[in-house]
Amino acid sequence: MSADLAVGLAAFLESGAGRAVAVSKVEYLSAGARRRNVAFEADLGGGTRRLVATIVPSAIELVPVDVEAAVRELARTHGVPVPPVVAICTDSAYVGGPFVVSERVDGETVPRRVLRLTEAAGLGERVAEQLGEAMGRLHAIDPSTAPTRLPEAAPDPGRQLAEAAEHVRALLPDRPVFALTLRWLERRCPPAPPRTALLHTDLRNGNIVVGPEGLRAVLDWEGAQRHGDPMRDVAWPALRMWRFRADDREFGGLAGRAAFVRGYQRGGGDFDEDRFRWWKVMCTLAWGIGLAGQAAAHLDGSVRDIVMAASGRRVSEIEWDLLMQIRPTGKG
């Protein structure tokens, strides 16, 4: 398979370079449910370069690769640490799906390894602050400058809540914690945000590259959206599921809220405590709905998979998270 990939990557790069390109040291970095990240080396002129191809099967492409690449470059020009894009291929014929070629950024990406590195080097506060600054810079970008083919977010919290309530009725009708949380959200539902932003939607521990000096890059822009509520983006990395047992450190198991907010405000973001809390509860509820949906897909036979089946077990964990967050002194 790596030989076929090398041939396909070389053929594409040669079409752009106008000369033979040797591809070597092909190595799978990850193979998730939607994307494959493949490291390799190639001489595109001027010496060998260390690169990464992110391959997206056409059938499950969330955002076209050229649109995702354009968003990444827009963010990078505004100071968000993003691996530079080298080439874009929208033709699936070369490697079985469209792909983006980027400069390779070394460092840790696996969350538990990130936490081990930051704990050993005393970097948690710094990385949390850098993560906040990266998001603040992203949210300071005028979302109207993003590609028009990028999906529009639904910034109105009321609309998000109505959709969530429908899913709870369909998937979790007999779970009182979800019903209680819906009532909590309804009573506190904020109006549409005063300004919308360009969102990453999944900027958290697990989608970043960290080195001994701190944050090196933000990865996985496939879920980017425009004109969304910035506090939705801020709330996501604060969920307990991204802390990897370091539950006392709200943001990714790295550090508490103060460090992240310092960086966020320095990057140009405007932190709203009440909206943040509402979205944190909303995002936790949405994750519980997602887990229930995965379990239902296994049970009805549409996606028979042990991982999907096991997702149902985690719904009770989400109920605990929700109760901790909506209690009067909620700090979950």
Tab-separated table of C-alpha atoms in Angstrom:
chain	number	residue	atom	x	y	z
A	1	MET	CA	0.000	0.000	0.000
A	2	SER	CA	2.814	2.447	0.830
A	3	ALA	CA	4.368	1.697	-2.583
A	4	ASP	CA	1.074	2.533	-4.323
A	5	LEU	CA	0.830	5.737	-2.302
A	6	ALA	CA	4.364	6.718	-3.251
A	7	VAL	CA	3.571	6.206	-6.929
A	8	GLY	CA	0.355	8.202	-6.704
A	9	LEU	CA	1.904	11.068	-4.758
A	10	ALA	CA	4.873	11.210	-7.132
A	11	ALA	CA	2.593	11.274	-10.183
A	12	PHE	CA	0.593	14.191	-8.783
A	13	LEU	CA	3.651	16.175	-7.715
A	14	GLU	CA	5.282	15.582	-11.095
A	15	SER	CA	2.207	17.018	-12.847
A	16	GLY	CA	2.776	20.291	-11.010
A	17	ALA	CA	6.569	20.353	-11.056
A	18	GLY	CA	6.950	19.459	-14.730
A	19	ARG	CA	9.724	17.013	-13.902
A	20	ALA	CA	10.310	13.681	-12.184
A	21	VAL	CA	9.735	13.724	-8.430
A	22	ALA	CA	11.049	10.973	-6.161
A	23	VAL	CA	8.848	10.179	-3.151
A	24	SER	CA	10.383	8.216	-0.275
A	25	LYS	CA	9.974	7.312	3.401
A	26	VAL	CA	6.184	6.963	3.167
A	27	GLU	CA	4.759	6.416	6.656
A	28	TYR	CA	1.206	6.326	7.997
A	29	LEU	CA	0.820	8.800	10.845
A	30	SER	CA	-2.845	8.091	11.481
A	31	ALA	CA	-5.877	6.463	9.886
A	32	GLY	CA	-9.032	7.811	11.464
A	33	ALA	CA	-12.659	7.269	10.567
A	34	ARG	CA	-12.568	10.000	7.929
A	35	ARG	CA	-8.980	10.868	7.022
A	36	ARG	CA	-5.536	9.339	6.528
A	37	ASN	CA	-2.387	11.308	7.301
A	38	VAL	CA	0.692	10.068	5.475
A	39	ALA	CA	4.218	11.401	6.007
A	40	PHE	CA	6.716	11.300	3.164
A	41	GLU	CA	9.733	13.027	1.682
A	42	ALA	CA	10.027	14.534	-1.787
A	43	ASP	CA	12.385	16.787	-3.730
A	44	LEU	CA	10.253	19.475	-5.363
A	45	GLY	CA	13.281	21.548	-6.276
A	46	GLY	CA	15.757	23.031	-3.869
A	47	GLY	CA	16.267	19.892	-1.803
A	48	THR	CA	14.302	17.209	0.002
A	49	ARG	CA	11.253	18.362	1.939
A	50	ARG	CA	9.441	16.569	4.756
A	51	LEU	CA	5.727	16.599	3.938
A	52	VAL	CA	2.355	15.214	5.011
A	53	ALA	CA	-0.547	14.260	2.743
A	54	THR	CA	-3.997	14.393	4.351
A	55	ILE	CA	-6.211	12.112	2.268
A	56	VAL	CA	-10.001	12.350	2.478
A	57	PRO	CA	-12.165	9.635	0.867
A	58	SER	CA	-14.538	11.420	-1.517
A	59	ALA	CA	-17.650	9.778	-0.099
A	60	ILE	CA	-17.185	11.382	3.340
A	61	GLU	CA	-15.565	14.694	2.467
A	62	LEU	CA	-17.053	17.245	4.895
A	63	VAL	CA	-15.456	20.302	3.316
A	64	PRO	CA	-13.782	20.196	-0.127
A	65	VAL	CA	-10.029	19.962	0.333
A	66	ASP	CA	-9.385	23.160	-1.620
A	67	VAL	CA	-11.809	25.048	0.649
A	68	GLU	CA	-10.209	23.589	3.784
A	69	ALA	CA	-6.774	24.548	2.479
A	70	ALA	CA	-7.951	28.100	1.795
A	71	VAL	CA	-9.299	28.423	5.347
A	72	ARG	CA	-6.038	27.121	6.773
A	73	GLU	CA	-4.021	29.633	4.781
A	74	LEU	CA	-6.376	32.449	5.803
A	75	ALA	CA	-5.882	31.509	9.453
A	76	ARG	CA	-2.119	31.216	9.003
A	77	THR	CA	-1.871	34.712	7.527
A	78	HIS	CA	-3.583	35.999	10.688
A	79	GLY	CA	-1.052	34.411	13.023
A	80	VAL	CA	-2.724	31.074	13.781
A	81	PRO	CA	-0.030	28.352	13.830
A	82	VAL	CA	-1.015	26.112	10.909
A	83	PRO	CA	1.234	23.883	8.762
A	84	PRO	CA	1.801	25.674	5.419
A	85	VAL	CA	-0.058	24.175	2.450
A	86	VAL	CA	2.253	22.974	-0.313
A	87	ALA	CA	-0.202	21.507	-2.842
A	88	ILE	CA	-3.880	20.613	-3.254
A	89	CYS	CA	-5.280	17.696	-5.243
A	90	THR	CA	-9.025	17.441	-5.904
A	91	ASP	CA	-8.658	14.395	-8.177
A	92	SER	CA	-9.316	11.073	-6.416
A	93	ALA	CA	-7.469	9.070	-9.077
A	94	TYR	CA	-3.988	9.505	-7.620
A	95	VAL	CA	-4.377	8.009	-4.099
A	96	GLY	CA	-8.060	7.091	-3.773
A	97	GLY	CA	-9.333	10.452	-2.566
A	98	PRO	CA	-8.637	14.195	-2.719
A	99	PHE	CA	-5.800	15.383	-0.520
A	100	VAL	CA	-3.776	18.316	0.771
A	101	VAL	CA	0.016	18.261	0.996
A	102	SER	CA	1.460	20.284	3.882
A	103	GLU	CA	4.812	20.922	5.482
A	104	ARG	CA	5.411	18.402	8.253
A	105	VAL	CA	5.443	19.841	11.787
A	106	ASP	CA	7.132	17.553	14.298
A	107	GLY	CA	5.900	17.103	17.849
A	108	GLU	CA	3.395	15.238	19.976
A	109	THR	CA	-0.232	14.942	18.855
A	110	VAL	CA	-1.551	12.016	20.919
A	111	PRO	CA	-3.356	13.657	23.890
A	112	ARG	CA	-1.851	11.557	26.690
A	113	ARG	CA	1.639	12.053	25.275
A	114	VAL	CA	0.961	15.769	25.013
A	115	LEU	CA	0.019	15.806	28.685
A	116	ARG	CA	3.071	13.787	29.695
A	117	LEU	CA	5.286	16.218	27.800
A	118	THR	CA	3.663	19.340	29.239
A	119	GLU	CA	3.663	17.962	32.789
A	120	ALA	CA	7.327	16.932	32.630
A	121	ALA	CA	8.375	20.322	31.223
A	122	GLY	CA	5.931	22.451	33.208
A	123	LEU	CA	4.350	23.657	29.953
A	124	GLY	CA	0.637	23.226	30.680
A	125	GLU	CA	-0.149	26.874	31.351
A	126	ARG	CA	1.894	28.030	28.380
A	127	VAL	CA	0.241	25.636	25.921
A	128	ALA	CA	-3.255	26.457	27.214
A	129	GLU	CA	-2.482	30.162	26.803
A	130	GLN	CA	-1.074	29.598	23.314
A	131	LEU	CA	-4.145	27.566	22.406
A	132	GLY	CA	-6.339	30.418	23.610
A	133	GLU	CA	-4.329	32.943	21.619
A	134	ALA	CA	-4.603	30.821	18.469
A	135	MET	CA	-8.373	30.686	18.863
A	136	GLY	CA	-8.567	34.406	19.638
A	137	ARG	CA	-6.674	35.174	16.424
A	138	LEU	CA	-9.016	32.902	14.479
A	139	HIS	CA	-12.112	34.582	15.912
A	140	ALA	CA	-10.707	38.034	15.143
A	141	ILE	CA	-10.802	37.245	11.404
A	142	ASP	CA	-13.752	38.728	9.538
A	143	PRO	CA	-15.804	35.597	8.693
A	144	SER	CA	-17.009	37.204	5.471
A	145	THR	CA	-13.441	36.847	4.143
A	146	ALA	CA	-13.652	33.045	4.411
A	147	PRO	CA	-14.419	31.006	1.271
A	148	THR	CA	-18.104	31.207	0.346
A	149	ARG	CA	-18.224	27.414	-0.059
A	150	LEU	CA	-17.381	26.974	3.621
A	151	PRO	CA	-20.499	25.832	5.530
A	152	GLU	CA	-22.444	28.438	7.461
A	153	ALA	CA	-22.743	27.826	11.192
A	154	ALA	CA	-26.044	28.238	13.007
A	155	PRO	CA	-25.129	31.049	15.423
A	156	ASP	CA	-28.567	31.279	17.059
A	157	PRO	CA	-28.439	29.252	20.312
A	158	GLY	CA	-32.225	28.845	20.226
A	159	ARG	CA	-32.052	26.975	16.940
A	160	GLN	CA	-29.311	24.702	18.263
A	161	LEU	CA	-31.400	23.997	21.356
A	162	ALA	CA	-34.522	23.147	19.341
A	163	GLU	CA	-32.574	20.668	17.228
A	164	ALA	CA	-31.023	19.095	20.319
A	165	ALA	CA	-34.435	18.708	21.954
A	166	GLU	CA	-35.678	16.781	18.907
A	167	HIS	CA	-32.721	14.413	19.105
A	168	VAL	CA	-33.189	13.874	22.848
A	169	ARG	CA	-36.857	12.979	22.289
A	170	ALA	CA	-35.862	10.503	19.574
A	171	LEU	CA	-32.817	8.892	21.187
A	172	LEU	CA	-32.993	9.523	24.946
A	173	PRO	CA	-36.674	9.878	25.886
A	174	ASP	CA	-36.301	7.998	29.173
A	175	ARG	CA	-33.187	9.764	30.513
A	176	PRO	CA	-34.235	12.370	33.115
A	177	VAL	CA	-30.817	14.058	33.236
A	178	PHE	CA	-31.123	15.036	29.586
A	179	ALA	CA	-34.643	16.350	30.155
A	180	LEU	CA	-33.455	18.353	33.159
A	181	THR	CA	-30.547	19.756	31.154
A	182	LEU	CA	-32.845	20.815	28.340
A	183	ARG	CA	-34.943	22.778	30.820
A	184	TRP	CA	-31.781	24.389	32.234
A	185	LEU	CA	-30.697	25.383	28.738
A	186	GLU	CA	-34.143	26.708	27.808
A	187	ARG	CA	-34.299	28.965	30.877
A	188	ARG	CA	-30.864	30.432	30.175
A	189	CYS	CA	-30.808	30.436	26.374
A	190	PRO	CA	-28.886	33.538	25.254
A	191	PRO	CA	-29.777	35.641	22.204
A	192	ALA	CA	-27.809	35.472	18.975
A	193	PRO	CA	-24.188	36.588	19.507
A	194	PRO	CA	-23.309	40.273	19.056
A	195	ARG	CA	-20.792	39.212	16.410
A	196	THR	CA	-20.092	35.985	14.580
A	197	ALA	CA	-16.734	34.395	13.858
A	198	LEU	CA	-14.854	31.908	11.752
A	199	LEU	CA	-14.924	28.657	13.753
A	200	HIS	CA	-12.615	25.656	13.808
A	201	THR	CA	-15.257	23.582	15.743
A	202	ASP	CA	-12.742	20.999	17.026
A	203	LEU	CA	-9.747	22.934	18.344
A	204	ARG	CA	-8.716	20.896	21.391
A	205	ASN	CA	-6.095	18.562	22.835
A	206	GLY	CA	-5.837	15.877	20.162
A	207	ASN	CA	-5.867	18.268	17.212
A	208	ILE	CA	-2.705	20.174	18.065
A	209	VAL	CA	1.042	19.599	17.736
A	210	VAL	CA	3.101	20.332	20.851
A	211	GLY	CA	6.872	20.447	21.246
A	212	PRO	CA	9.250	21.182	24.130
A	213	GLU	CA	8.746	24.927	23.660
A	214	GLY	CA	4.933	24.764	23.446
A	215	LEU	CA	2.218	24.827	20.783
A	216	ARG	CA	3.543	24.299	17.275
A	217	ALA	CA	0.452	23.814	15.107
A	218	VAL	CA	-3.320	23.502	14.961
A	219	LEU	CA	-4.557	20.571	12.858
A	220	ASP	CA	-7.785	19.104	11.425
A	221	TRP	CA	-9.709	21.982	9.854
A	222	GLU	CA	-12.270	19.741	8.149
A	223	GLY	CA	-15.112	20.994	10.361
A	224	ALA	CA	-14.474	24.722	9.898
A	225	GLN	CA	-17.554	26.940	9.620
A	226	ARG	CA	-18.208	30.641	9.146
A	227	HIS	CA	-20.501	33.042	10.967
A	228	GLY	CA	-20.755	31.023	14.189
A	229	ASP	CA	-20.941	31.926	17.873
A	230	PRO	CA	-17.309	32.190	19.048
A	231	MET	CA	-18.217	30.930	22.533
A	232	ARG	CA	-19.313	27.643	20.990
A	233	ASP	CA	-15.732	27.191	19.743
A	234	VAL	CA	-14.287	28.230	23.118
A	235	ALA	CA	-16.491	25.816	25.062
A	236	TRP	CA	-15.555	22.718	23.065
A	237	PRO	CA	-11.936	22.248	24.278
A	238	ALA	CA	-13.139	22.732	27.875
A	239	LEU	CA	-15.287	19.578	27.929
A	240	ARG	CA	-14.166	16.877	30.339
A	241	MET	CA	-13.679	14.314	27.564
A	242	TRP	CA	-10.655	16.260	26.298
A	243	ARG	CA	-8.897	16.335	29.693
A	244	PHE	CA	-7.844	12.681	29.624
A	245	ARG	CA	-8.198	12.174	33.395
A	246	ALA	CA	-6.588	15.490	34.329
A	247	ASP	CA	-10.056	16.675	35.360
A	248	ASP	CA	-8.877	19.575	37.490
A	249	ARG	CA	-7.452	21.317	34.406
A	250	GLU	CA	-10.455	22.511	32.454
A	251	PHE	CA	-8.829	23.132	29.095
A	252	GLY	CA	-7.559	19.888	27.628
A	253	GLY	CA	-5.999	18.664	30.853
A	254	LEU	CA	-3.385	21.372	30.304
A	255	ALA	CA	-4.433	24.188	32.628
A	256	GLY	CA	-7.377	26.001	34.134
A	257	ARG	CA	-9.607	28.576	32.481
A	258	ALA	CA	-7.543	31.639	33.418
A	259	ALA	CA	-4.583	30.675	31.220
A	260	PHE	CA	-6.743	29.978	28.179
A	261	VAL	CA	-8.733	33.209	28.580
A	262	ARG	CA	-5.531	35.267	28.920
A	263	GLY	CA	-4.341	33.956	25.590
A	264	TYR	CA	-7.764	34.259	23.978
A	265	GLN	CA	-8.077	37.918	24.885
A	266	ARG	CA	-4.500	38.637	23.837
A	267	GLY	CA	-5.291	37.103	20.449
A	268	GLY	CA	-8.254	39.438	19.978
A	269	GLY	CA	-11.099	37.319	21.357
A	270	ASP	CA	-13.867	38.639	23.606
A	271	PHE	CA	-14.636	36.103	26.355
A	272	ASP	CA	-18.246	36.003	27.623
A	273	GLU	CA	-18.558	33.980	30.845
A	274	ASP	CA	-22.323	33.381	30.660
A	275	ARG	CA	-22.364	32.410	26.991
A	276	PHE	CA	-19.353	30.164	27.577
A	277	ARG	CA	-21.125	28.278	30.351
A	278	TRP	CA	-24.277	27.858	28.268
A	279	TRP	CA	-22.356	26.529	25.285
A	280	LYS	CA	-20.287	24.223	27.461
A	281	VAL	CA	-23.480	22.575	28.730
A	282	MET	CA	-24.919	22.565	25.208
A	283	CYS	CA	-21.809	20.948	23.723
A	284	THR	CA	-21.777	18.297	26.453
A	285	LEU	CA	-25.427	17.514	25.757
A	286	ALA	CA	-24.696	17.328	22.024
A	287	TRP	CA	-21.855	14.881	22.654
A	288	GLY	CA	-24.227	12.689	24.657
A	289	ILE	CA	-26.704	12.757	21.773
A	290	GLY	CA	-23.915	11.770	19.415
A	291	LEU	CA	-22.936	8.797	21.578
A	292	ALA	CA	-26.557	7.676	21.793
A	293	GLY	CA	-26.859	7.969	18.028
A	294	GLN	CA	-23.809	5.783	17.491
A	295	ALA	CA	-25.189	3.113	19.799
A	296	ALA	CA	-28.560	3.268	18.008
A	297	ALA	CA	-26.834	2.824	14.642
A	298	HIS	CA	-25.243	-0.381	15.923
A	299	LEU	CA	-28.476	-1.676	17.420
A	300	ASP	CA	-30.589	-1.063	14.315
A	301	GLY	CA	-27.956	-2.723	12.124
A	302	SER	CA	-27.101	0.318	10.010
A	303	VAL	CA	-23.494	0.369	11.319
A	304	ARG	CA	-22.506	-2.850	13.048
A	305	ASP	CA	-19.345	-1.978	14.952
A	306	ILE	CA	-18.132	-2.696	18.474
A	307	VAL	CA	-16.908	0.886	18.893
A	308	MET	CA	-20.362	2.188	17.991
A	309	ALA	CA	-21.937	-0.261	20.426
A	310	ALA	CA	-19.593	0.782	23.236
A	311	SER	CA	-20.570	4.414	22.738
A	312	GLY	CA	-23.848	3.724	24.507
A	313	ARG	CA	-21.961	2.891	27.695
A	314	ARG	CA	-20.554	6.414	27.805
A	315	VAL	CA	-23.925	8.154	27.875
A	316	SER	CA	-23.993	7.735	31.658
A	317	GLU	CA	-20.631	9.545	31.862
A	318	ILE	CA	-22.181	12.462	30.002
A	319	GLU	CA	-25.081	12.499	32.474
A	320	TRP	CA	-22.584	12.925	35.308
A	321	ASP	CA	-20.840	15.741	33.427
A	322	LEU	CA	-24.163	17.488	32.843
A	323	LEU	CA	-25.192	17.251	36.488
A	324	MET	CA	-21.851	18.678	37.594
A	325	GLN	CA	-22.198	21.581	35.155
A	326	ILE	CA	-25.806	22.599	35.850
A	327	ARG	CA	-25.667	22.369	39.626
A	328	PRO	CA	-25.727	25.823	41.300
A	329	THR	CA	-21.961	25.891	41.771
A	330	GLY	CA	-21.284	24.011	38.546
A	331	LYS	CA	-17.621	23.787	37.586
A	332	GLY	CA	-17.609	20.586	35.577
